[in-house]
Amino acid sequence: MPLTSSYGAQVTRSESKFCRNCSEQNSTEAVYCTGCGHSLEKISAAHKESGLHQTAAASDNSHGSTYSQEGAPASFQDIFQKDNLLHAAKWSGVAVAALFILTFIISSAFNRFIQGLIMDEISNEIGMSLSPDILQNLKLITASDLLLLGHMSGVSYGGDIAFASFYATTSSGLFLFLIIPAIVLILAGYLMNRNQQGSAMLPRLYKNISFALIYAVMIAFISLFGGASINVPDPSGFIGNITITASYGFFSTLINALIISLIFTTAGAVLSVPRSASPGRNTNYGVSLSRAAANTAAGLAIMFFAALIFISAHDEIKPSNTGERTLAVSQIGGYFWSLSQLSSISFDAQMDYEQVSAGYSVLGGAKTTPYDPYFEEDIKEFFGGFLWLLILIPLAIHFWTGGVLLKAGTGNLLYEIGAYAIAFGIVNAAIVSISRFSITTNISDGFTMSLGFSTFAVLLFSSVLAFIGTYAGAMFFTSRANSNTASQQAA
C-alpha cells in the first residue's frame, strides 16, 4: 500500500530487503535502514496537485534549497546582496539600540548601588551622614562597558604613576555578562524569522549570517570609543601627572560578536519555526547546523539551572548576596556545560617565578602541578562525586536531536549526523575560546593567570559525544518507526 508524505508525494516501500546505501539487510516492514538510517522508501509519484499552488521558489523552501521571500537569502552568495544586507542592518540597529537601553538601565542601577555602599562606609567612618550627591559622578561601569563585556571583549589597562608604569591585560570570560546580549539576540532571531513561510532552516541560517556580519561590525565600532582615559595633574610638581587608560580590542570584539550573534540568533530562528510544522528538509545540512547552535544555547541555559541547584546545596560556597550568587551561578553553569562533555578545566598561575597548575575533568578527576594532595582534595570536595550525571544532559539533547534529523533527512543520515556533530563541536570550541578568563600584568614583579578549557579538546570531545548521542537517538526512532509500521500493517 502506498504511503502519502507530508510533502504531497506518494511513496512506496522498496521490495528489496537490502539498503541501497549501505547494503544492510532489513525486514520488509522497515521504513529506515537499521544500519545507516537511510530511507528505504522511494518516491513513486509527483507532488499532489493541491500541494502545487505555491511557486517553485516557495516549494523549494520546504526542501531548504532556494527561497525568494524578502529578507531571506536564497543561497550563500545572496547573503552579501544589497537588499539582504540592508534588511540585516535594520535588525542589527534595533538589536544594538535595545542592548544600549538594557545596559544603560543595568549600569545605572549598579553605579547607584556602589555609590550607596561607599557613602555608607564613609558615613560610618566619620560618624555623620553625607549627601549622596557627592558621588553622583562616580561611575565604575558605563553602558558601553557592559555591552562590550557582554561580548567577552578583552580590556587593556595602562598607567603612569610616580615614575612607574604599569599595564594589565584581561579577557572577560564572565558568562553573567553574556546573558545580556544572549537575551536580545535570541529575541532578534525569533522576530527576524517569525514571518518566514515554511519550516526550512537554511534560509533562516543565511539571514542570520547577514545579521551577524553587520552586527559584529557595529559592536566592534563601539569598542573604538568604549575605552576611558584619566589624566590627573600632579599637585606637587615633582612626581608628574597620573595617567590611566583603558581600551578594548577591536578585532577580538569583532570576532566575539560575530560568534555570539550567530549562535543566539540561530537559537531564536529555531524557536520561530511553528510548532505544528515539521523541522523542514535538511538540504545542505541547514537543520544540522542550526540545531548545533540552538542546542548549545539550550544546554548553557540548563546548566545555569544545574549550577543554581549545586550552589544552593553547598552552604560553604553559597554567596551572601544576590549579585554574587548570580555571578557564581552563571560562571559555574558555563563551566559545567564544558565539563559535561568530558573536557578538562585548567587553572594556571605564575607569580614570583613560581608556577602552579591545576585541572579537573569528570573522567580524570583532579590534578595539580606540582603535586599537592591537599589542593587536589579541596578540588574534589568542591566538584563532588556526582558531576558525571551532567553528561546525561548533553546526551539527552543529542538523543532528541537524532529524532529531529531523522524526520528532516534528505539523504544519507550518517552524513547529516556527522555535520551536526562537527558543527556542535565547533560552536562549543568557539564558546570556550572567547570565554577563557585571563589576566597579565607587570604589577608586583609580574603576574599571569588563566582559567578555562582547551579549545581543541572541547572540539574533539563535543563532536564525538554529539555523534554518539545523535546516532543512538536516530537508531532508536528508526526502530520505533519500523515497529509502528509493522503494527499498522498487521492490523
Coordinates of C-alpha atoms in Angstrom, one line a residue:
M1 CA 0.0 0.0 0.0
P2 CA 1.5 3.3 -1.0
L3 CA 2.0 6.0 1.7
T4 CA 1.5 9.7 1.3
S5 CA 4.1 12.0 2.7
S6 CA 3.6 15.5 4.2
Y7 CA 5.2 16.9 1.1
G8 CA 2.4 15.8 -1.1
A9 CA 4.1 12.9 -2.8
Q10 CA 3.3 9.2 -2.8
V11 CA 5.9 6.9 -1.6
T12 CA 6.2 3.1 -1.8
R13 CA 8.4 0.8 0.1
S14 CA 11.2 -0.9 -1.8
E15 CA 10.7 -4.6 -2.5
S16 CA 14.3 -5.3 -1.7
K17 CA 15.4 -6.1 1.8
F18 CA 18.8 -4.6 1.2
C19 CA 19.6 -0.9 1.7
R20 CA 20.6 0.9 -1.5
N21 CA 23.1 3.0 0.5
C22 CA 25.0 0.5 2.7
S23 CA 23.6 -2.9 1.6
E24 CA 22.4 -3.7 5.1
Q25 CA 19.7 -6.4 5.1
N26 CA 16.4 -5.1 6.6
S27 CA 12.9 -6.5 7.2
T28 CA 10.3 -5.9 4.5
E29 CA 8.4 -3.7 7.0
A30 CA 11.3 -1.4 7.7
V31 CA 11.0 2.3 6.8
Y32 CA 14.6 3.2 7.6
C33 CA 17.7 1.2 7.3
T34 CA 18.8 -0.2 10.7
G35 CA 22.5 0.0 9.6
C36 CA 22.8 3.6 8.4
G37 CA 19.4 5.2 8.8
H38 CA 18.9 5.8 5.1
S39 CA 15.3 5.9 4.0
L40 CA 14.0 2.7 2.4
E41 CA 11.1 4.4 0.7
K42 CA 11.0 5.6 -3.0
I43 CA 9.2 8.5 -4.5
S44 CA 6.7 7.0 -6.9
A45 CA 4.5 9.9 -7.9
A46 CA 4.8 13.6 -8.3
H47 CA 3.5 16.2 -5.8
K48 CA -0.3 16.2 -5.5
E49 CA -1.9 19.0 -7.4
S50 CA -3.3 20.6 -4.2
G51 CA 0.3 21.0 -3.0
L52 CA 1.5 22.9 -6.0
H53 CA -0.3 26.2 -5.6
Q54 CA 2.9 27.8 -4.5
T55 CA 5.7 28.9 -6.8
A56 CA 8.8 26.9 -7.5
A57 CA 10.8 29.0 -5.1
A58 CA 8.3 28.6 -2.3
S59 CA 8.1 24.9 -3.0
D60 CA 11.9 24.6 -2.7
N61 CA 11.6 26.4 0.6
S62 CA 10.2 23.2 2.0
H63 CA 13.4 21.5 0.9
G64 CA 15.7 24.3 2.1
S65 CA 17.3 24.8 -1.3
T66 CA 16.0 28.2 -2.6
Y67 CA 13.9 30.9 -1.2
S68 CA 12.7 34.2 -2.7
Q69 CA 10.9 35.9 0.2
E70 CA 12.1 39.4 1.1
G71 CA 14.9 39.3 3.6
A72 CA 15.5 35.6 3.2
P73 CA 18.6 34.8 1.1
A74 CA 18.1 32.0 -1.4
S75 CA 21.8 30.9 -1.4
F76 CA 25.0 31.7 0.4
Q77 CA 26.1 34.2 -2.3
D78 CA 22.8 36.2 -1.7
I79 CA 23.9 36.9 1.9
F80 CA 26.0 39.8 0.5
Q81 CA 23.4 41.3 -1.7
K82 CA 22.4 44.9 -1.0
D83 CA 18.8 44.2 -0.1
N84 CA 19.7 41.4 2.3
L85 CA 22.4 43.5 4.0
L86 CA 20.1 46.4 4.4
H87 CA 17.5 44.2 5.9
A88 CA 20.2 42.8 8.3
A89 CA 21.4 46.3 9.1
K90 CA 17.9 47.3 10.1
W91 CA 17.6 44.4 12.6
S92 CA 21.2 44.9 13.8
G93 CA 20.4 48.5 14.6
V94 CA 17.3 47.5 16.5
A95 CA 19.3 44.9 18.5
V96 CA 22.2 47.3 19.3
A97 CA 19.7 50.0 20.4
A98 CA 17.9 47.5 22.6
L99 CA 21.2 46.5 24.1
F100 CA 22.1 50.1 24.9
I101 CA 18.8 50.7 26.6
L102 CA 19.2 47.5 28.6
T103 CA 22.8 48.0 29.6
F104 CA 22.1 51.7 30.5
I105 CA 19.4 50.6 32.9
I106 CA 21.6 47.9 34.5
S107 CA 24.8 50.1 34.7
S108 CA 22.9 52.9 36.3
A109 CA 21.4 50.7 38.9
F110 CA 24.8 49.1 39.6
N111 CA 26.5 52.5 39.9
R112 CA 23.8 53.8 42.3
F113 CA 24.3 50.6 44.4
I114 CA 28.0 51.1 44.6
Q115 CA 27.7 54.8 45.4
G116 CA 25.4 53.9 48.2
L117 CA 27.8 51.3 49.6
I118 CA 30.7 53.8 49.5
M119 CA 28.7 56.6 51.1
D120 CA 27.5 54.3 53.9
E121 CA 31.1 53.2 54.6
I122 CA 32.4 56.8 54.6
S123 CA 29.5 57.9 56.9
N124 CA 30.2 55.2 59.4
E125 CA 33.9 56.1 59.4
I126 CA 33.4 59.8 60.1
G127 CA 30.2 59.4 62.2
M128 CA 27.9 61.6 60.2
S129 CA 25.6 61.4 57.2
L130 CA 26.7 62.7 53.9
S131 CA 24.7 63.7 50.9
P132 CA 24.6 61.0 48.2
D133 CA 25.1 63.8 45.6
I134 CA 28.8 63.9 46.5
L135 CA 29.5 60.7 44.5
Q136 CA 26.9 61.2 41.8
N137 CA 29.6 61.5 39.1
L138 CA 31.3 58.3 40.2
K139 CA 30.7 55.6 37.5
L140 CA 32.5 52.4 37.8
I141 CA 30.9 50.9 34.7
T142 CA 29.1 52.5 31.8
A143 CA 26.5 51.2 29.4
S144 CA 29.2 50.7 26.7
D145 CA 31.5 48.9 29.1
L146 CA 28.6 46.5 30.0
L147 CA 27.8 46.0 26.3
L148 CA 31.4 45.2 25.3
L149 CA 32.0 42.9 28.3
G150 CA 28.8 41.1 27.3
H151 CA 30.6 40.1 24.1
M152 CA 33.6 38.8 26.1
S153 CA 35.8 41.7 24.9
G154 CA 39.2 41.9 26.5
V155 CA 40.3 45.1 28.3
S156 CA 43.9 46.6 28.3
Y157 CA 44.8 48.9 31.2
G158 CA 47.8 51.1 31.3
G159 CA 49.1 53.8 33.6
D160 CA 51.9 56.1 34.7
I161 CA 52.1 56.9 38.4
A162 CA 55.0 58.4 40.2
F163 CA 57.8 57.5 37.8
A164 CA 56.4 54.0 37.3
S165 CA 54.4 52.4 34.5
F166 CA 52.1 49.5 34.8
Y167 CA 49.9 47.5 32.4
A168 CA 47.2 44.9 32.8
T169 CA 45.5 42.9 30.0
T170 CA 42.4 40.9 30.8
S171 CA 39.9 38.8 28.9
S172 CA 36.3 38.9 30.2
G173 CA 35.3 35.3 30.4
L174 CA 32.3 36.1 32.6
F175 CA 29.1 34.3 31.5
L176 CA 27.0 36.7 33.6
F177 CA 27.7 39.5 31.1
L178 CA 27.0 37.1 28.2
I179 CA 23.4 36.7 29.3
I180 CA 22.6 40.3 28.4
P181 CA 23.3 40.1 24.6
A182 CA 22.0 36.5 24.5
I183 CA 18.5 37.5 25.6
V184 CA 18.4 40.3 23.0
L185 CA 19.9 38.2 20.2
I186 CA 17.5 35.3 20.8
L187 CA 14.6 37.7 20.6
A188 CA 16.0 39.3 17.5
G189 CA 16.5 35.9 15.8
Y190 CA 12.9 35.0 16.6
L191 CA 11.3 38.3 15.4
M192 CA 13.5 38.4 12.3
N193 CA 12.4 35.0 11.2
R194 CA 8.9 34.6 12.5
N195 CA 7.1 35.8 9.3
Q196 CA 9.2 33.5 7.0
Q197 CA 6.9 30.9 5.4
G198 CA 7.7 27.3 5.7
S199 CA 9.9 25.5 8.1
A200 CA 13.2 25.3 6.2
M201 CA 16.2 26.3 8.3
L202 CA 18.7 27.1 5.6
P203 CA 17.1 30.4 4.5
R204 CA 16.9 31.4 8.2
L205 CA 20.5 30.5 8.7
Y206 CA 21.6 32.6 5.7
K207 CA 19.6 35.5 7.1
N208 CA 21.3 35.2 10.5
I209 CA 24.7 35.2 8.8
S210 CA 23.9 38.5 7.2
F211 CA 22.7 39.9 10.5
A212 CA 25.8 38.6 12.4
L213 CA 28.2 40.3 9.9
I214 CA 26.5 43.7 10.3
Y215 CA 26.0 43.3 14.0
A216 CA 29.7 42.4 14.6
V217 CA 30.9 45.4 12.8
M218 CA 28.6 47.7 14.8
I219 CA 29.8 46.2 18.1
A220 CA 33.5 46.4 17.1
F221 CA 33.0 50.0 16.1
I222 CA 31.6 50.8 19.5
S223 CA 34.8 49.2 21.0
L224 CA 36.8 52.0 19.4
F225 CA 35.1 54.5 21.7
G226 CA 34.4 52.3 24.7
G227 CA 37.6 52.9 26.5
A228 CA 38.5 55.6 29.0
S229 CA 41.4 57.9 29.8
I230 CA 42.0 59.7 33.1
N231 CA 44.7 62.3 33.5
V232 CA 45.2 63.8 37.0
P233 CA 47.6 66.8 37.2
D234 CA 50.5 66.5 39.6
P235 CA 49.6 68.7 42.6
S236 CA 53.2 68.6 44.0
G237 CA 55.1 69.3 40.7
F238 CA 57.6 66.6 41.4
I239 CA 56.1 63.1 40.6
G240 CA 54.4 64.0 37.3
N241 CA 50.9 63.6 36.1
I242 CA 48.9 60.5 36.9
T243 CA 47.6 58.8 33.7
I244 CA 45.3 55.8 33.5
T245 CA 43.9 54.4 30.3
A246 CA 41.6 51.5 29.4
S247 CA 40.8 50.2 25.9
Y248 CA 39.1 47.3 24.2
G249 CA 40.5 45.2 21.4
F250 CA 38.8 45.9 18.0
F251 CA 39.5 42.6 16.3
S252 CA 38.8 40.4 19.3
T253 CA 35.5 42.2 19.8
L254 CA 34.6 41.8 16.1
I255 CA 35.2 38.0 16.2
N256 CA 33.5 37.5 19.5
A257 CA 30.4 39.5 18.5
L258 CA 30.2 37.5 15.2
I259 CA 30.3 34.2 17.0
I260 CA 27.9 35.2 19.8
S261 CA 25.3 36.8 17.4
L262 CA 25.3 33.8 15.1
I263 CA 24.8 31.3 17.9
F264 CA 22.0 33.1 19.7
T265 CA 20.1 34.5 16.6
T266 CA 20.1 30.9 15.3
A267 CA 18.6 29.7 18.5
G268 CA 15.9 32.3 18.1
A269 CA 15.4 31.3 14.5
V270 CA 14.7 27.7 15.6
L271 CA 12.1 29.0 18.0
S272 CA 10.4 30.8 15.2
V273 CA 9.5 27.6 13.4
P274 CA 5.8 26.9 14.0
R275 CA 5.4 24.0 16.5
S276 CA 2.9 22.4 14.1
A277 CA 5.4 22.3 11.3
S278 CA 8.0 19.7 10.6
P279 CA 11.7 20.7 11.0
G280 CA 12.0 21.2 7.3
R281 CA 14.3 19.3 4.9
N282 CA 17.9 19.1 5.8
T283 CA 19.2 20.1 2.4
N284 CA 22.8 21.4 2.6
Y285 CA 22.7 20.4 6.3
G286 CA 20.6 23.5 7.2
V287 CA 18.8 21.7 10.1
S288 CA 22.1 20.1 11.3
L289 CA 23.9 23.4 11.5
S290 CA 21.0 25.3 13.1
R291 CA 20.4 22.7 15.7
A292 CA 24.0 22.7 16.7
A293 CA 23.8 26.4 17.7
A294 CA 20.4 26.1 19.2
N295 CA 21.3 23.1 21.3
T296 CA 24.4 24.9 22.6
A297 CA 22.3 27.8 23.8
A298 CA 19.7 25.4 25.4
G299 CA 22.5 23.4 27.1
L300 CA 24.0 26.6 28.7
A301 CA 20.6 27.6 30.0
I302 CA 20.0 24.2 31.5
M303 CA 23.5 24.2 33.1
F304 CA 22.8 27.6 34.7
F305 CA 19.8 25.9 36.5
A306 CA 22.0 23.0 37.5
A307 CA 24.6 25.4 38.9
L308 CA 21.9 27.1 40.9
I309 CA 20.9 23.7 42.5
F310 CA 24.6 22.9 43.1
I311 CA 25.3 26.2 44.9
S312 CA 22.1 26.0 46.9
A313 CA 23.1 22.6 48.2
H314 CA 26.6 23.8 49.4
D315 CA 26.4 26.3 52.2
E316 CA 30.2 26.6 52.3
I317 CA 30.3 28.2 48.8
K318 CA 26.9 29.9 48.7
P319 CA 27.4 33.7 48.2
S320 CA 25.9 36.0 50.8
N321 CA 24.1 38.4 48.4
T322 CA 22.1 38.2 45.2
G323 CA 24.7 39.8 43.0
E324 CA 27.5 37.4 44.0
R325 CA 25.1 34.4 43.7
T326 CA 24.1 35.4 40.2
L327 CA 27.7 35.7 39.1
A328 CA 28.6 32.3 40.7
V329 CA 25.6 30.6 39.1
S330 CA 26.3 31.9 35.6
Q331 CA 30.1 31.2 35.8
I332 CA 29.8 27.7 37.3
G333 CA 27.0 26.9 34.9
G334 CA 29.2 27.8 31.9
Y335 CA 32.0 25.6 33.2
F336 CA 29.5 22.7 33.9
W337 CA 28.5 22.7 30.3
S338 CA 32.0 22.1 29.1
L339 CA 32.7 19.6 31.9
S340 CA 29.6 17.6 30.9
Q341 CA 31.2 17.0 27.6
L342 CA 34.3 15.3 29.2
S343 CA 36.6 18.3 28.8
S344 CA 39.0 19.3 31.5
I345 CA 39.1 22.8 33.1
S346 CA 42.5 24.1 33.8
F347 CA 43.9 26.8 36.1
D348 CA 47.4 28.2 35.5
A349 CA 49.1 31.0 37.5
Q350 CA 52.6 32.3 37.5
M351 CA 53.9 34.8 40.1
D352 CA 57.4 35.5 41.6
Y353 CA 58.9 33.0 39.2
E354 CA 56.7 30.2 40.6
Q355 CA 54.1 28.4 38.5
V356 CA 51.1 26.5 39.7
S357 CA 48.7 24.5 37.6
A358 CA 45.5 22.6 38.4
G359 CA 42.9 20.8 36.4
Y360 CA 39.7 18.8 36.8
S361 CA 37.6 16.6 34.5
V362 CA 34.8 14.2 35.0
L363 CA 36.9 11.2 33.8
G364 CA 40.3 12.2 35.1
G365 CA 39.4 13.8 38.4
A366 CA 41.7 16.5 40.0
K367 CA 45.3 17.0 39.1
T368 CA 47.9 19.6 40.3
T369 CA 51.4 20.6 39.2
P370 CA 53.5 20.5 41.4
Y371 CA 51.6 17.7 43.1
D372 CA 49.7 18.9 46.1
P373 CA 47.4 16.2 47.7
Y374 CA 45.6 18.8 49.9
F375 CA 44.8 21.0 47.0
E376 CA 43.6 18.1 44.9
E377 CA 41.4 17.0 47.8
D378 CA 39.9 20.5 48.0
I379 CA 39.1 20.4 44.3
K380 CA 37.4 17.0 44.6
E381 CA 35.3 18.3 47.5
F382 CA 34.3 21.3 45.6
F383 CA 33.1 19.5 42.5
G384 CA 31.8 16.5 44.4
G385 CA 31.3 13.0 43.1
F386 CA 28.0 13.5 41.2
L387 CA 29.2 15.6 38.3
W388 CA 29.3 12.7 36.0
L389 CA 25.5 12.9 36.0
L390 CA 25.9 16.1 34.0
I391 CA 26.9 14.0 31.0
L392 CA 23.3 12.9 30.7
I393 CA 22.2 16.5 29.8
P394 CA 24.1 16.8 26.5
L395 CA 23.4 13.2 25.7
A396 CA 19.7 13.7 26.2
I397 CA 19.8 16.8 23.9
H398 CA 21.7 14.8 21.2
F399 CA 19.4 11.8 21.6
W400 CA 16.4 14.0 20.9
T401 CA 18.2 15.7 18.0
G402 CA 18.6 12.3 16.4
G403 CA 14.9 12.1 16.0
V404 CA 14.7 15.6 14.6
L405 CA 17.4 14.9 12.0
L406 CA 15.7 11.6 11.1
K407 CA 12.4 13.5 10.2
A408 CA 14.3 16.1 8.3
G409 CA 16.7 13.7 6.5
T410 CA 17.1 14.1 2.7
G411 CA 19.8 11.6 2.0
N412 CA 22.5 9.8 4.0
L413 CA 21.6 10.2 7.6
L414 CA 25.2 9.5 8.8
Y415 CA 26.4 12.5 6.9
E416 CA 23.7 14.7 8.4
I417 CA 24.5 13.5 11.9
G418 CA 28.2 14.0 11.2
A419 CA 27.6 17.5 10.0
Y420 CA 25.6 18.2 13.2
A421 CA 28.3 16.7 15.4
I422 CA 31.1 18.7 13.8
A423 CA 29.1 22.0 13.9
F424 CA 28.3 21.3 17.5
G425 CA 31.9 20.8 18.4
I426 CA 32.9 24.0 16.5
V427 CA 30.3 26.1 18.3
N428 CA 31.3 24.9 21.7
A429 CA 35.0 25.3 20.9
A430 CA 34.3 28.9 19.9
I431 CA 32.4 29.5 23.1
V432 CA 35.2 28.2 25.4
S433 CA 37.7 30.1 23.3
I434 CA 36.1 33.5 23.8
S435 CA 35.1 32.8 27.4
R436 CA 38.6 31.9 28.7
F437 CA 39.4 34.2 31.6
S438 CA 43.0 35.6 31.8
I439 CA 44.9 38.4 33.3
T440 CA 48.5 39.5 32.6
T441 CA 50.2 42.4 34.4
N442 CA 53.6 43.7 35.5
I443 CA 52.4 44.7 38.9
S444 CA 54.2 43.0 41.8
D445 CA 57.0 41.7 39.6
G446 CA 54.6 40.3 37.1
F447 CA 51.6 38.1 37.4
T448 CA 49.8 35.8 34.9
M449 CA 46.7 33.8 35.5
S450 CA 44.2 31.9 33.2
L451 CA 41.2 29.8 33.7
G452 CA 39.3 27.9 31.0
F453 CA 39.3 24.9 28.7
S454 CA 41.4 23.6 25.9
T455 CA 39.7 24.7 22.6
F456 CA 40.9 21.6 20.7
A457 CA 39.8 19.2 23.5
V458 CA 36.3 20.7 23.6
L459 CA 36.1 20.5 19.8
L460 CA 37.1 16.8 19.8
F461 CA 35.1 15.6 22.8
S462 CA 32.0 17.6 22.0
S463 CA 31.9 16.3 18.4
V464 CA 32.4 12.7 19.4
L465 CA 29.8 12.9 22.2
A466 CA 27.3 14.6 19.8
F467 CA 27.8 12.0 17.2
I468 CA 27.3 9.1 19.6
G469 CA 24.2 10.6 21.2
T470 CA 22.6 11.7 18.0
Y471 CA 23.3 8.4 16.2
A472 CA 21.8 6.5 19.2
G473 CA 18.7 8.7 19.0
A474 CA 18.3 8.2 15.3
M475 CA 18.5 4.5 15.6
F476 CA 16.0 4.4 18.4
F477 CA 13.5 6.5 16.5
T478 CA 14.2 4.4 13.4
S479 CA 13.4 1.2 15.3
R480 CA 10.2 2.7 16.7
A481 CA 9.1 3.9 13.3
N482 CA 9.7 0.5 11.8
S483 CA 7.9 -1.1 14.7
N484 CA 4.8 1.2 14.3
T485 CA 4.7 0.5 10.6
A486 CA 4.8 -3.3 11.2
S487 CA 1.9 -2.9 13.7
Q488 CA -0.2 -0.9 11.3
Q489 CA 0.3 -3.4 8.5
A490 CA -0.5 -6.3 10.9
A491 CA -3.8 -4.5 11.8

